[in-house]
mmCIF file of C-alpha atoms in Angstrom:
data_model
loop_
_atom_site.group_PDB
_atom_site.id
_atom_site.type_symbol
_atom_site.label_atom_id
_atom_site.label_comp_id
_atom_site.label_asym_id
_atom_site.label_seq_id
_atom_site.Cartn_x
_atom_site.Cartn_y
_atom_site.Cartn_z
ATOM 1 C CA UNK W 1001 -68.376 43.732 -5.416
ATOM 2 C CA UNK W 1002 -70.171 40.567 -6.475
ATOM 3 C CA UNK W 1003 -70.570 39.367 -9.737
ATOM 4 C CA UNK W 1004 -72.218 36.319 -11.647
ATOM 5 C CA UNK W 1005 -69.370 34.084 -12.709
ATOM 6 C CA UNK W 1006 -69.753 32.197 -16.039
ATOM 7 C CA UNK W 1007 -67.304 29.330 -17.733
ATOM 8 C CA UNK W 1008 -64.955 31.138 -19.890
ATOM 9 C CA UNK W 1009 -66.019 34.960 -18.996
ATOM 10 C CA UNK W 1010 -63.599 35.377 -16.188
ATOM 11 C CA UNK W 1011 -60.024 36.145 -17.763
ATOM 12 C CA UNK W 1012 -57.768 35.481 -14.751
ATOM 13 C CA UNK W 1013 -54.208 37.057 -14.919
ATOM 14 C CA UNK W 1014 -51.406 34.487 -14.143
ATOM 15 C CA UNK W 1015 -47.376 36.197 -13.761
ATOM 16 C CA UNK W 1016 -44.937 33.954 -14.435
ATOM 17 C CA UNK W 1017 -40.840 34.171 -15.040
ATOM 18 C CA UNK W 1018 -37.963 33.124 -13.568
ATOM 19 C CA UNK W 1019 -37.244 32.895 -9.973
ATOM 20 C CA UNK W 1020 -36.038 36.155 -8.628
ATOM 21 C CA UNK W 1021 -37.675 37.710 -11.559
ATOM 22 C CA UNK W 1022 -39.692 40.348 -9.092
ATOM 23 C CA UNK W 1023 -43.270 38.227 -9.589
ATOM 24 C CA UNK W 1024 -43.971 38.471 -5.953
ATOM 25 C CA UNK W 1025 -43.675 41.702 -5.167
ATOM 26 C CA UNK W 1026 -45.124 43.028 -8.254
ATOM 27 C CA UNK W 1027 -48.328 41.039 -7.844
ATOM 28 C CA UNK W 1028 -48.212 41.455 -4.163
ATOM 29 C CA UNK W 1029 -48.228 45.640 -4.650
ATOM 30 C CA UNK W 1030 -50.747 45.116 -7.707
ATOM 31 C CA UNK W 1031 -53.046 42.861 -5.574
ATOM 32 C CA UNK W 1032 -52.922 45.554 -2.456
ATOM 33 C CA UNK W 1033 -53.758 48.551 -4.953
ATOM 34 C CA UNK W 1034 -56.906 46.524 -6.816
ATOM 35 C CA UNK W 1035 -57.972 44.638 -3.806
ATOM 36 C CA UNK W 1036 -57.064 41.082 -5.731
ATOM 37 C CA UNK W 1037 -56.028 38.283 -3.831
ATOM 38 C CA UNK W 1038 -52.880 35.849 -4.568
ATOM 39 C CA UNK W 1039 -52.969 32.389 -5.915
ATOM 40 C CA UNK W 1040 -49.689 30.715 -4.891
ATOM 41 C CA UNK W 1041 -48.140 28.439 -8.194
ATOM 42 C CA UNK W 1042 -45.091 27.235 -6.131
ATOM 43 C CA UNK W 1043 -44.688 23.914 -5.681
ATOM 44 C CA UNK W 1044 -41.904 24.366 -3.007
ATOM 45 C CA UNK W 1045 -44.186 26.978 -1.246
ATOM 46 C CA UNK W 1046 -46.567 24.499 -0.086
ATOM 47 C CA UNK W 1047 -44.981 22.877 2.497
ATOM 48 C CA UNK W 1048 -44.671 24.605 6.099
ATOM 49 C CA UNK W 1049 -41.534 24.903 7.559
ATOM 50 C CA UNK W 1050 -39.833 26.127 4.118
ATOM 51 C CA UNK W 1051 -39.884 29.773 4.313
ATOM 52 C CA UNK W 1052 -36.319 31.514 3.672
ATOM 53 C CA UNK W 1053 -34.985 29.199 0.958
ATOM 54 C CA UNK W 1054 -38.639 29.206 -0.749
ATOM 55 C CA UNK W 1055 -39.032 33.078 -0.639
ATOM 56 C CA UNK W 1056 -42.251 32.709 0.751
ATOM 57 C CA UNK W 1057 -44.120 36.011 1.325
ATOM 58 C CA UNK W 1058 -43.953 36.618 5.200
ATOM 59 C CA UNK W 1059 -46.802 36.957 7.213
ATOM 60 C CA UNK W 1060 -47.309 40.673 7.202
ATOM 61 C CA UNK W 1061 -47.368 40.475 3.321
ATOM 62 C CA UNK W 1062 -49.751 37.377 3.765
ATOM 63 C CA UNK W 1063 -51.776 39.637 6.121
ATOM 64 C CA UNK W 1064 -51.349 42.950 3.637
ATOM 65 C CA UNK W 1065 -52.799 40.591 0.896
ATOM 66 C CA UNK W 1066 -54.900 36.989 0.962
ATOM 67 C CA UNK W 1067 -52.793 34.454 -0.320
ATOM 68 C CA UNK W 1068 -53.955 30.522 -1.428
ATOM 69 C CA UNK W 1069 -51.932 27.891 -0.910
ATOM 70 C CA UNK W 1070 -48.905 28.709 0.678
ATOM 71 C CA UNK W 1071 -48.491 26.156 4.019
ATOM 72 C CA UNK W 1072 -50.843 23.933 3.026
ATOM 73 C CA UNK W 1073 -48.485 20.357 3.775
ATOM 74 C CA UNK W 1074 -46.109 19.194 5.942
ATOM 75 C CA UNK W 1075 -42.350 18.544 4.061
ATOM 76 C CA UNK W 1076 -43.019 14.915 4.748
ATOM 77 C CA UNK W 1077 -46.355 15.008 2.854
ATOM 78 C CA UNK W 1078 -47.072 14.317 -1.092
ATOM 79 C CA UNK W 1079 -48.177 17.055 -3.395
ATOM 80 C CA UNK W 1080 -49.164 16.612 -6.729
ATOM 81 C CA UNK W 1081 -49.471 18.529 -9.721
ATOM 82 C CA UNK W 1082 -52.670 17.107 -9.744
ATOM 83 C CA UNK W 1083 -54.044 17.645 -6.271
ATOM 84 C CA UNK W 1084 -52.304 21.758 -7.485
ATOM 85 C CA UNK W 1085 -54.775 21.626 -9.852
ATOM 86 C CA UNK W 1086 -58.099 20.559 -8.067
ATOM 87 C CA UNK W 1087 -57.025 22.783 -5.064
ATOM 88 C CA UNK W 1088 -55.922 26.406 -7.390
ATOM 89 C CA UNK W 1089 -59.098 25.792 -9.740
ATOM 90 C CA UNK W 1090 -60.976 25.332 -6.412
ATOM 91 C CA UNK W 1091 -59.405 28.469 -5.070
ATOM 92 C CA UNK W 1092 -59.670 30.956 -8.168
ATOM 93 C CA UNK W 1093 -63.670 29.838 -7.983
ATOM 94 C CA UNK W 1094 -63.902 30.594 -4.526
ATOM 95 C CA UNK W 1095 -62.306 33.770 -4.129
ATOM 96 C CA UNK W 1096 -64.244 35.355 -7.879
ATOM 97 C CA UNK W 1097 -67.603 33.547 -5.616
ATOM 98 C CA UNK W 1098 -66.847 36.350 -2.702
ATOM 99 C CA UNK W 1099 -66.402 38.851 -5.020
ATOM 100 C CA UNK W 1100 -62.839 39.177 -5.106
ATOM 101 C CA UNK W 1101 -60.198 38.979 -8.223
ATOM 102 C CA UNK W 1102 -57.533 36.245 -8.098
ATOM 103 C CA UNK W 1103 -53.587 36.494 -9.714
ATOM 104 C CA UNK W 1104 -52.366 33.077 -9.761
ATOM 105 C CA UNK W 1105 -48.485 34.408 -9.373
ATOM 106 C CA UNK W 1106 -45.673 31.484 -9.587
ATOM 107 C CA UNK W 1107 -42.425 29.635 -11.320
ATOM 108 C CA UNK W 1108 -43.483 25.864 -11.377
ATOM 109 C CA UNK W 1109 -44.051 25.478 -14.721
ATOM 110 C CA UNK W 1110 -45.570 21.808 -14.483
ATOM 111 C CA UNK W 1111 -48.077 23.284 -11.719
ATOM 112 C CA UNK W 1112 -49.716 26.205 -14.056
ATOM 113 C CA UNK W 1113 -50.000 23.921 -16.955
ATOM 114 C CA UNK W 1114 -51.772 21.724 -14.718
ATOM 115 C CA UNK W 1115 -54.239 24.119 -13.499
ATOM 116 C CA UNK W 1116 -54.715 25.588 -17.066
ATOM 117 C CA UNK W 1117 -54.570 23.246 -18.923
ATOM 118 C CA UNK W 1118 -55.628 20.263 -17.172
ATOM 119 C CA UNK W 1119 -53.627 16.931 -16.741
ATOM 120 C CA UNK W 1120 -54.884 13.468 -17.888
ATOM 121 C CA UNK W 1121 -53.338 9.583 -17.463
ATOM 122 C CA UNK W 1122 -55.258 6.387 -17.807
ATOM 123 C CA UNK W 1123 -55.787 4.473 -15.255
ATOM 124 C CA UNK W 1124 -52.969 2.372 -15.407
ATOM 125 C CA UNK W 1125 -51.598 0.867 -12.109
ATOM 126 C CA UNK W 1126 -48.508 -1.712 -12.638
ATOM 127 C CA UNK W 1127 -46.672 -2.197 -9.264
ATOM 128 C CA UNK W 1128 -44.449 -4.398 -11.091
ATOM 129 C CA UNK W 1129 -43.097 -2.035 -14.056
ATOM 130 C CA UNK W 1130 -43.140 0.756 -11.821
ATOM 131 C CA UNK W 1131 -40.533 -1.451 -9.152
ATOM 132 C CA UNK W 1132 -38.702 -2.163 -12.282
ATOM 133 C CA UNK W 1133 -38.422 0.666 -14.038
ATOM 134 C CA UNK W 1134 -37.477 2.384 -10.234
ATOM 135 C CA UNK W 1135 -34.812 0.079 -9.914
ATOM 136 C CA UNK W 1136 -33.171 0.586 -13.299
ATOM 137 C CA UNK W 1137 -33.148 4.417 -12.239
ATOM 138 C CA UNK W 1138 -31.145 3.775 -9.721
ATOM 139 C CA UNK W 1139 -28.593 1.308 -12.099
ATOM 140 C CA UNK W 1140 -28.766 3.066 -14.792
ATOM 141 C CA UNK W 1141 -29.283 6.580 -13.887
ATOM 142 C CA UNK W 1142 -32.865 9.014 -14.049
ATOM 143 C CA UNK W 1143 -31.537 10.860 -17.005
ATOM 144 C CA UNK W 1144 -30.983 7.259 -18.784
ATOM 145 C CA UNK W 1145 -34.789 6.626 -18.308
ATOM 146 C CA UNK W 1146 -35.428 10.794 -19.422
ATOM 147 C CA UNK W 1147 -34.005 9.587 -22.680
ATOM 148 C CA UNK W 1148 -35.888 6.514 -23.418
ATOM 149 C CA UNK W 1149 -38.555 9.097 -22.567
ATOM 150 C CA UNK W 1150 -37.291 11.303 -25.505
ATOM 151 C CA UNK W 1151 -37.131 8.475 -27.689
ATOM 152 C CA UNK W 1152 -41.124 7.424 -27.521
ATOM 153 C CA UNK W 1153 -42.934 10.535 -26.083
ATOM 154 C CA UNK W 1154 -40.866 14.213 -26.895
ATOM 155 C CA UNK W 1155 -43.355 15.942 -25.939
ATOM 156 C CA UNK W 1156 -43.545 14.647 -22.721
ATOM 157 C CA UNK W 1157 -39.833 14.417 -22.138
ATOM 158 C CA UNK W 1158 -39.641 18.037 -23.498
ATOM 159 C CA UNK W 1159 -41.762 18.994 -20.277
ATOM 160 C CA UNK W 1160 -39.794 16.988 -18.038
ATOM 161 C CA UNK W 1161 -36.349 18.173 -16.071
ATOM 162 C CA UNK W 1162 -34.287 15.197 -16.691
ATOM 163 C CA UNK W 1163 -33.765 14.216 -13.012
ATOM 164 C CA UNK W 1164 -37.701 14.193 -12.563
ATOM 165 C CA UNK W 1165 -38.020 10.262 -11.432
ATOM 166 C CA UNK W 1166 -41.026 10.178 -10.685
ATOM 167 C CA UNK W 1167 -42.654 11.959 -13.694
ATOM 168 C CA UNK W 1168 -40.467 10.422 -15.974
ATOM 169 C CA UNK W 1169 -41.006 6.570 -14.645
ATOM 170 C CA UNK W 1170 -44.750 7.895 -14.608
ATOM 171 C CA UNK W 1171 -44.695 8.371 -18.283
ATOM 172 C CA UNK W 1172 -42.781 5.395 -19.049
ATOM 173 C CA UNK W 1173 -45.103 3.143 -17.167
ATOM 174 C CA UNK W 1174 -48.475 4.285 -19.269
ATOM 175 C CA UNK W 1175 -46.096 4.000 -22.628
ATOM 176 C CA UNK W 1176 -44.939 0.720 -21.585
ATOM 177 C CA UNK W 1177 -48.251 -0.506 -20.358
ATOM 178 C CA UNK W 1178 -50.837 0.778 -23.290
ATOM 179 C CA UNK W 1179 -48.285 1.391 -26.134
ATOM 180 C CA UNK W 1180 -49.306 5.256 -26.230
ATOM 181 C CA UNK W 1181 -47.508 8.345 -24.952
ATOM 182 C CA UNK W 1182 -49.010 9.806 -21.884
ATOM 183 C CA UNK W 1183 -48.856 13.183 -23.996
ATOM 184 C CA UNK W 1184 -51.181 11.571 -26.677
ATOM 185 C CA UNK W 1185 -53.436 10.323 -23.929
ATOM 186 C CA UNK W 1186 -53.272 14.095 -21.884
ATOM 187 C CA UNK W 1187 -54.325 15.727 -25.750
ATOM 188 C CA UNK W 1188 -57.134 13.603 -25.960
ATOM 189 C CA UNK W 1189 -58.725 14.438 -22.911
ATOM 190 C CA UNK W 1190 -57.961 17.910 -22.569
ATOM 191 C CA UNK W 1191 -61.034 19.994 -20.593
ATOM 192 C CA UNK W 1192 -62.966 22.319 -21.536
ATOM 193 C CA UNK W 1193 -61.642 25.731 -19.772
ATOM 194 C CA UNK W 1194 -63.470 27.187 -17.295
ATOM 195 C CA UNK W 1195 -61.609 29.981 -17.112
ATOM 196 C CA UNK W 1196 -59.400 32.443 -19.910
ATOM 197 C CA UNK W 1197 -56.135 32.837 -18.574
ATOM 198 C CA UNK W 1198 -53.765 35.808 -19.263
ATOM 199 C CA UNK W 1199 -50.400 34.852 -19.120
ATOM 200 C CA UNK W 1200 -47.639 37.668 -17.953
ATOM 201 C CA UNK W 1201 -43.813 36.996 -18.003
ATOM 202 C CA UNK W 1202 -41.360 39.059 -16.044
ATOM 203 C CA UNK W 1203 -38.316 38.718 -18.187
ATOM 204 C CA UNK W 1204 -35.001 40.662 -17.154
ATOM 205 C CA UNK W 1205 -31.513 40.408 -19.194
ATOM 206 C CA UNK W 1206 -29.970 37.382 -18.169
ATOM 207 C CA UNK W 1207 -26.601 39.282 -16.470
ATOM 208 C CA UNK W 1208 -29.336 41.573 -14.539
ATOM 209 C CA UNK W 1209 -31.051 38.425 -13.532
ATOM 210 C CA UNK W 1210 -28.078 36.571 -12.046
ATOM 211 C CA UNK W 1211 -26.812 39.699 -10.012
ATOM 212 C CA UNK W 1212 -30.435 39.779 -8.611
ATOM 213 C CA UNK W 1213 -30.183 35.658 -7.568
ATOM 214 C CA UNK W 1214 -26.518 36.324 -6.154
ATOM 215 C CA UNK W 1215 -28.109 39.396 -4.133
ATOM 216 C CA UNK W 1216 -30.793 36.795 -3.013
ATOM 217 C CA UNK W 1217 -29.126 34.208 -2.061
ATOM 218 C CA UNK W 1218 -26.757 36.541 0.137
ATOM 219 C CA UNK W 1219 -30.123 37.764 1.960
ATOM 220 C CA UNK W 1220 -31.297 34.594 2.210
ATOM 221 C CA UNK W 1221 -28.333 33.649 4.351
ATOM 222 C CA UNK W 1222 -27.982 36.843 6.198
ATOM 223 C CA UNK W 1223 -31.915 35.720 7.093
ATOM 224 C CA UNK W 1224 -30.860 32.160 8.382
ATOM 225 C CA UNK W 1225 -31.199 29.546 5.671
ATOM 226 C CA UNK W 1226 -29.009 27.541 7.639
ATOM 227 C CA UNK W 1227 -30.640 27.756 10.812
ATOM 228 C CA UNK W 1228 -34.043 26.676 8.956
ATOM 229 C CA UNK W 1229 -32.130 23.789 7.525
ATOM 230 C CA UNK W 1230 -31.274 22.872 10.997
ATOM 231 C CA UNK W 1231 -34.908 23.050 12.442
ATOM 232 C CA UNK W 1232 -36.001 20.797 9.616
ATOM 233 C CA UNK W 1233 -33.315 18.539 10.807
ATOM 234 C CA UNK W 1234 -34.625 18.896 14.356
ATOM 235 C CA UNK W 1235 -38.037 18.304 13.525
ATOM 236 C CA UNK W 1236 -37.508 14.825 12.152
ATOM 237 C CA UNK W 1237 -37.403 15.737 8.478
ATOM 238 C CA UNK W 1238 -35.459 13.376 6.411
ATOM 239 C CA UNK W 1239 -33.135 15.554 3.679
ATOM 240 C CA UNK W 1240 -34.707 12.616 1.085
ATOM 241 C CA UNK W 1241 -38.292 13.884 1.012
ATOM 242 C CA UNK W 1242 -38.494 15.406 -2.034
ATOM 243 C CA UNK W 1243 -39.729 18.235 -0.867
ATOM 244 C CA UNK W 1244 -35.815 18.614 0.532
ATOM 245 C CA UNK W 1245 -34.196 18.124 -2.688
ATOM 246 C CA UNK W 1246 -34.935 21.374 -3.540
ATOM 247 C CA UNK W 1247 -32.268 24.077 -4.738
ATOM 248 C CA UNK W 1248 -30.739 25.760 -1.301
ATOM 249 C CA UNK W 1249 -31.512 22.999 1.028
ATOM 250 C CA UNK W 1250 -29.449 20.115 -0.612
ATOM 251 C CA UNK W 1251 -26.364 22.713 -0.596
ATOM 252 C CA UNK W 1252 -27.166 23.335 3.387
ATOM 253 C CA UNK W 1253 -28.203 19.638 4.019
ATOM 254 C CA UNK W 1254 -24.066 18.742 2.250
ATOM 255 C CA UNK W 1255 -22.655 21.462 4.416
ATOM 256 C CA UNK W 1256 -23.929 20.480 7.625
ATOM 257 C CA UNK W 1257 -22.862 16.931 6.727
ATOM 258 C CA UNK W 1258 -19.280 18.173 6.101
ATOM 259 C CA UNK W 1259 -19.202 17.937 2.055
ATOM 260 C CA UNK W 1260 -19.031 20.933 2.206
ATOM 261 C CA UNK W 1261 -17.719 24.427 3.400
ATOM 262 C CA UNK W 1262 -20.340 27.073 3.916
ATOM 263 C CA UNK W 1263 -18.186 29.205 0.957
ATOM 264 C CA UNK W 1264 -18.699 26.083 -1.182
ATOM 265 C CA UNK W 1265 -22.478 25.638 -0.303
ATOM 266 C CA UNK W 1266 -23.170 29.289 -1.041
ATOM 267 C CA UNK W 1267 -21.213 29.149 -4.582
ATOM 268 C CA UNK W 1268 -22.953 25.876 -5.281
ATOM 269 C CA UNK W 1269 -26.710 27.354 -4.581
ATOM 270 C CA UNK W 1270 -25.855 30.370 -6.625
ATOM 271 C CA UNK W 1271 -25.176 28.070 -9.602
ATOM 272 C CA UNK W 1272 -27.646 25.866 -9.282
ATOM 273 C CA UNK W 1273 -30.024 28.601 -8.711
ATOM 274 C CA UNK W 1274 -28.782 30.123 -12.685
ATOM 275 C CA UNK W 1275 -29.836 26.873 -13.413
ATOM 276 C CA UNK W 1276 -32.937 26.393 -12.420
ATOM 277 C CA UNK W 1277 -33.891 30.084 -13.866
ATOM 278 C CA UNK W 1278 -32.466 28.916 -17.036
ATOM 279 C CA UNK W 1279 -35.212 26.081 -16.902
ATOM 280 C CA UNK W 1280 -37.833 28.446 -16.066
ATOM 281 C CA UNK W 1281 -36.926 30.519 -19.141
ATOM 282 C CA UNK W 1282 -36.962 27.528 -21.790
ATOM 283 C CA UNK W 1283 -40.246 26.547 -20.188
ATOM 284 C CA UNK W 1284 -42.023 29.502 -20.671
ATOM 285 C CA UNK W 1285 -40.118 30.700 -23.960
ATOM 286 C CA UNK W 1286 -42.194 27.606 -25.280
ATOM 287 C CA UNK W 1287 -45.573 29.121 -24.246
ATOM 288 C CA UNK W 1288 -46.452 31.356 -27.031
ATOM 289 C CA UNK W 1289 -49.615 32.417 -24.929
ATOM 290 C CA UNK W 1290 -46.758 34.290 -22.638
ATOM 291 C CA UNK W 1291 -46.939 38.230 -23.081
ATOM 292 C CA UNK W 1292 -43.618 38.908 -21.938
ATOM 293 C CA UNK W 1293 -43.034 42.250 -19.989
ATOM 294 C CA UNK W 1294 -39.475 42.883 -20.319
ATOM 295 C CA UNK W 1295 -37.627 44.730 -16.964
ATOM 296 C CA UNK W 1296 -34.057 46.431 -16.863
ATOM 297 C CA UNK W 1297 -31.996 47.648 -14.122
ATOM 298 C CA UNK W 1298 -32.107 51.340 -15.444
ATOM 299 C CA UNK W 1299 -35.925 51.693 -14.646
ATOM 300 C CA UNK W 1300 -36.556 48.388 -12.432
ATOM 301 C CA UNK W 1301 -39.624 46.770 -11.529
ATOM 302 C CA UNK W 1302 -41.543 49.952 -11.602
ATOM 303 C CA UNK W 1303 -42.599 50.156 -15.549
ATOM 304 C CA UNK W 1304 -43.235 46.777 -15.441
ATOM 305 C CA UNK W 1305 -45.496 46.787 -12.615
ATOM 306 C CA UNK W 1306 -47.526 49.721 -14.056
ATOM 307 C CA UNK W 1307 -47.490 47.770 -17.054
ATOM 308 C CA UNK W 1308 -49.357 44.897 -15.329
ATOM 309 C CA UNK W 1309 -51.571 46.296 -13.098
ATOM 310 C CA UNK W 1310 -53.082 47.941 -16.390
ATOM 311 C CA UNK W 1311 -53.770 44.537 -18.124
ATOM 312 C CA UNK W 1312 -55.089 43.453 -14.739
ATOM 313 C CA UNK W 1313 -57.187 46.063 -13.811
ATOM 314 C CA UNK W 1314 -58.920 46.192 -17.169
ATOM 315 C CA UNK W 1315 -60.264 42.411 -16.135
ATOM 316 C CA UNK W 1316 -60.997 43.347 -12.789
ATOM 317 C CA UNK W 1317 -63.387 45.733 -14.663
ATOM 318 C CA UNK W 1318 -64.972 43.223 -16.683
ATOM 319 C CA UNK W 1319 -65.286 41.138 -14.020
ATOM 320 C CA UNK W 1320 -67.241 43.862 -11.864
ATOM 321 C CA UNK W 1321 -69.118 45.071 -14.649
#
């Protein structure tokens, strides 16, 4: 199948939802039935090394179906939402250019707006206010800063966890340095799409999705998060790197310290885990371009995933046609 690929004619599917929401394993069945190939959107998914407490597909799924960007930096190496960007958009064109049909499938929020919807800054570089404004995070506190956020730029602050540093001193250094929010200045410059996108939310009741994150965090143990916490360690990898401070390795990196007891560390990534879906859900919830598919435990993944591979297959069709 090859096909001439024009801006805007190619409507590529992206699945989104919370994390344990079943988006993996519904695109990775849907991809293996339609021949379609995966588009990673995790930013935690990235880096090598992090398999168990990322969820990363394994390798035989990896084999089963193509997959794009998963393993593609160290833990110790910087990944942007803007480097996401250039390398997914660069990905989706390549794989349509063989032929093939790409699912961009993932729960960082920041990362699909980025490759959908572009991200802009000016080019404003101030070593100075960006020292400052670092060091009054650590006096004052990131969610201090995430407030003076919210008080010049909501929108921006509305997109922002408020213990993201480095977006949120990011944000404050262009408002502090040209006297416009970096939301005004992102608006403003938005691109032209080259793509349409077709966004698809898993969305389960919250009880049903909570009993599913307990379930996986159990597995993930019984699999050996803590021994992968413990190579990390033994490769040199400092539990700093941001790429660390990541739901189920903090808890780990506190037990192994002694903070914690491995009952305590389990309870804690549970919780935290809730957390983070119920992030996920007020992200997307604000996306009124997500067509939410909604799962239960009565009929499971199944209706939705039939549901899916319909909308999917109809644009693999106009793709091939």
């Amino acid at each position: 199948m090859r096909a001439r690929v024009e801006r805007g004619r190619v409507t590529i599917p992206v699945i989104v939802g919370p994390t344990a929401a079943g988006k993996s394993a519904v695109a990775l069945n849907v991809a293996s039935r339609l021949g379609a190939e995966i588009v990673s959107a995790d930013s935690r998914q990235v880096y090598k090394f992090m398999d168990i407490g990322t969820a990363k597909p394994t390798l035989e799924e990896r084999a089963l179906v193509p997959h794009h960007l998963i393993d593609i930096r160290q833990p110790d190496e910087y990944y942007s939402a803007g480097e996401y960007a250039r390398d997914a958009a660069a990905a989706v064109a390549g794989i349509l250019a063989r032929g093939r049909f790409p699912i961009v499938v993932g729960g960082s929020g920041f990362y699909i707006k980025a490759l959908v919807d572009g991200l802009f800054g000016p080019k404003v570089a101030d070593p100075a206010l960006r020292a400052r404004l670092r060091q009054e995070a650590q006096d004052l506190g990131v969610q201090a800063l995430w407030q003076r956020l919210a008080d010049v730029d909501p929108v921006s602050a509305a997109c922002l966890h408020p213990n993201d540093a480095q977006r949120i001193i990011r944000a404050l250094e262009v408002y502090e340095s040209t006297g416009v929010p970096i939301s005004l200045h992102q608006a403003r410059h938005r691109p032209e799409p080259s793509f349409g996108w077709h966004f698809l939310g898993l969305r389960w009741p919250r009880q049903e999705l909570y009993a599913r994150i307990e379930r996986r965090v159990d597995e993930m143990m019984a699999e050996g998060l803590e021994q992968e916490v413990r190579q990390l360690l033994a490769l040199g990898y400092d539990e700093r790197l941001v790429s660390l401070r990541t739901v189920g390795y903090k808890e780990m990196f506190a037990f192994i310290r002694g903070e914690l007891s491995l009952e305590e560390a389990v309870v804690q990534i549970k919780q935290h885990t809730r957390n983070y879906a119920k992030r996920q859900m007020t992200w997307f919830r604000r996306d009124a371009r997500v067509g939410w598919v909604d799962v239960n435990e009565a009929e499971g993944l199944a209706q939705a995933e039939r549901q899916v591979e319909e909308i999917i297959a109809r644009y693999i069709g106009e793709f091939s046609s």
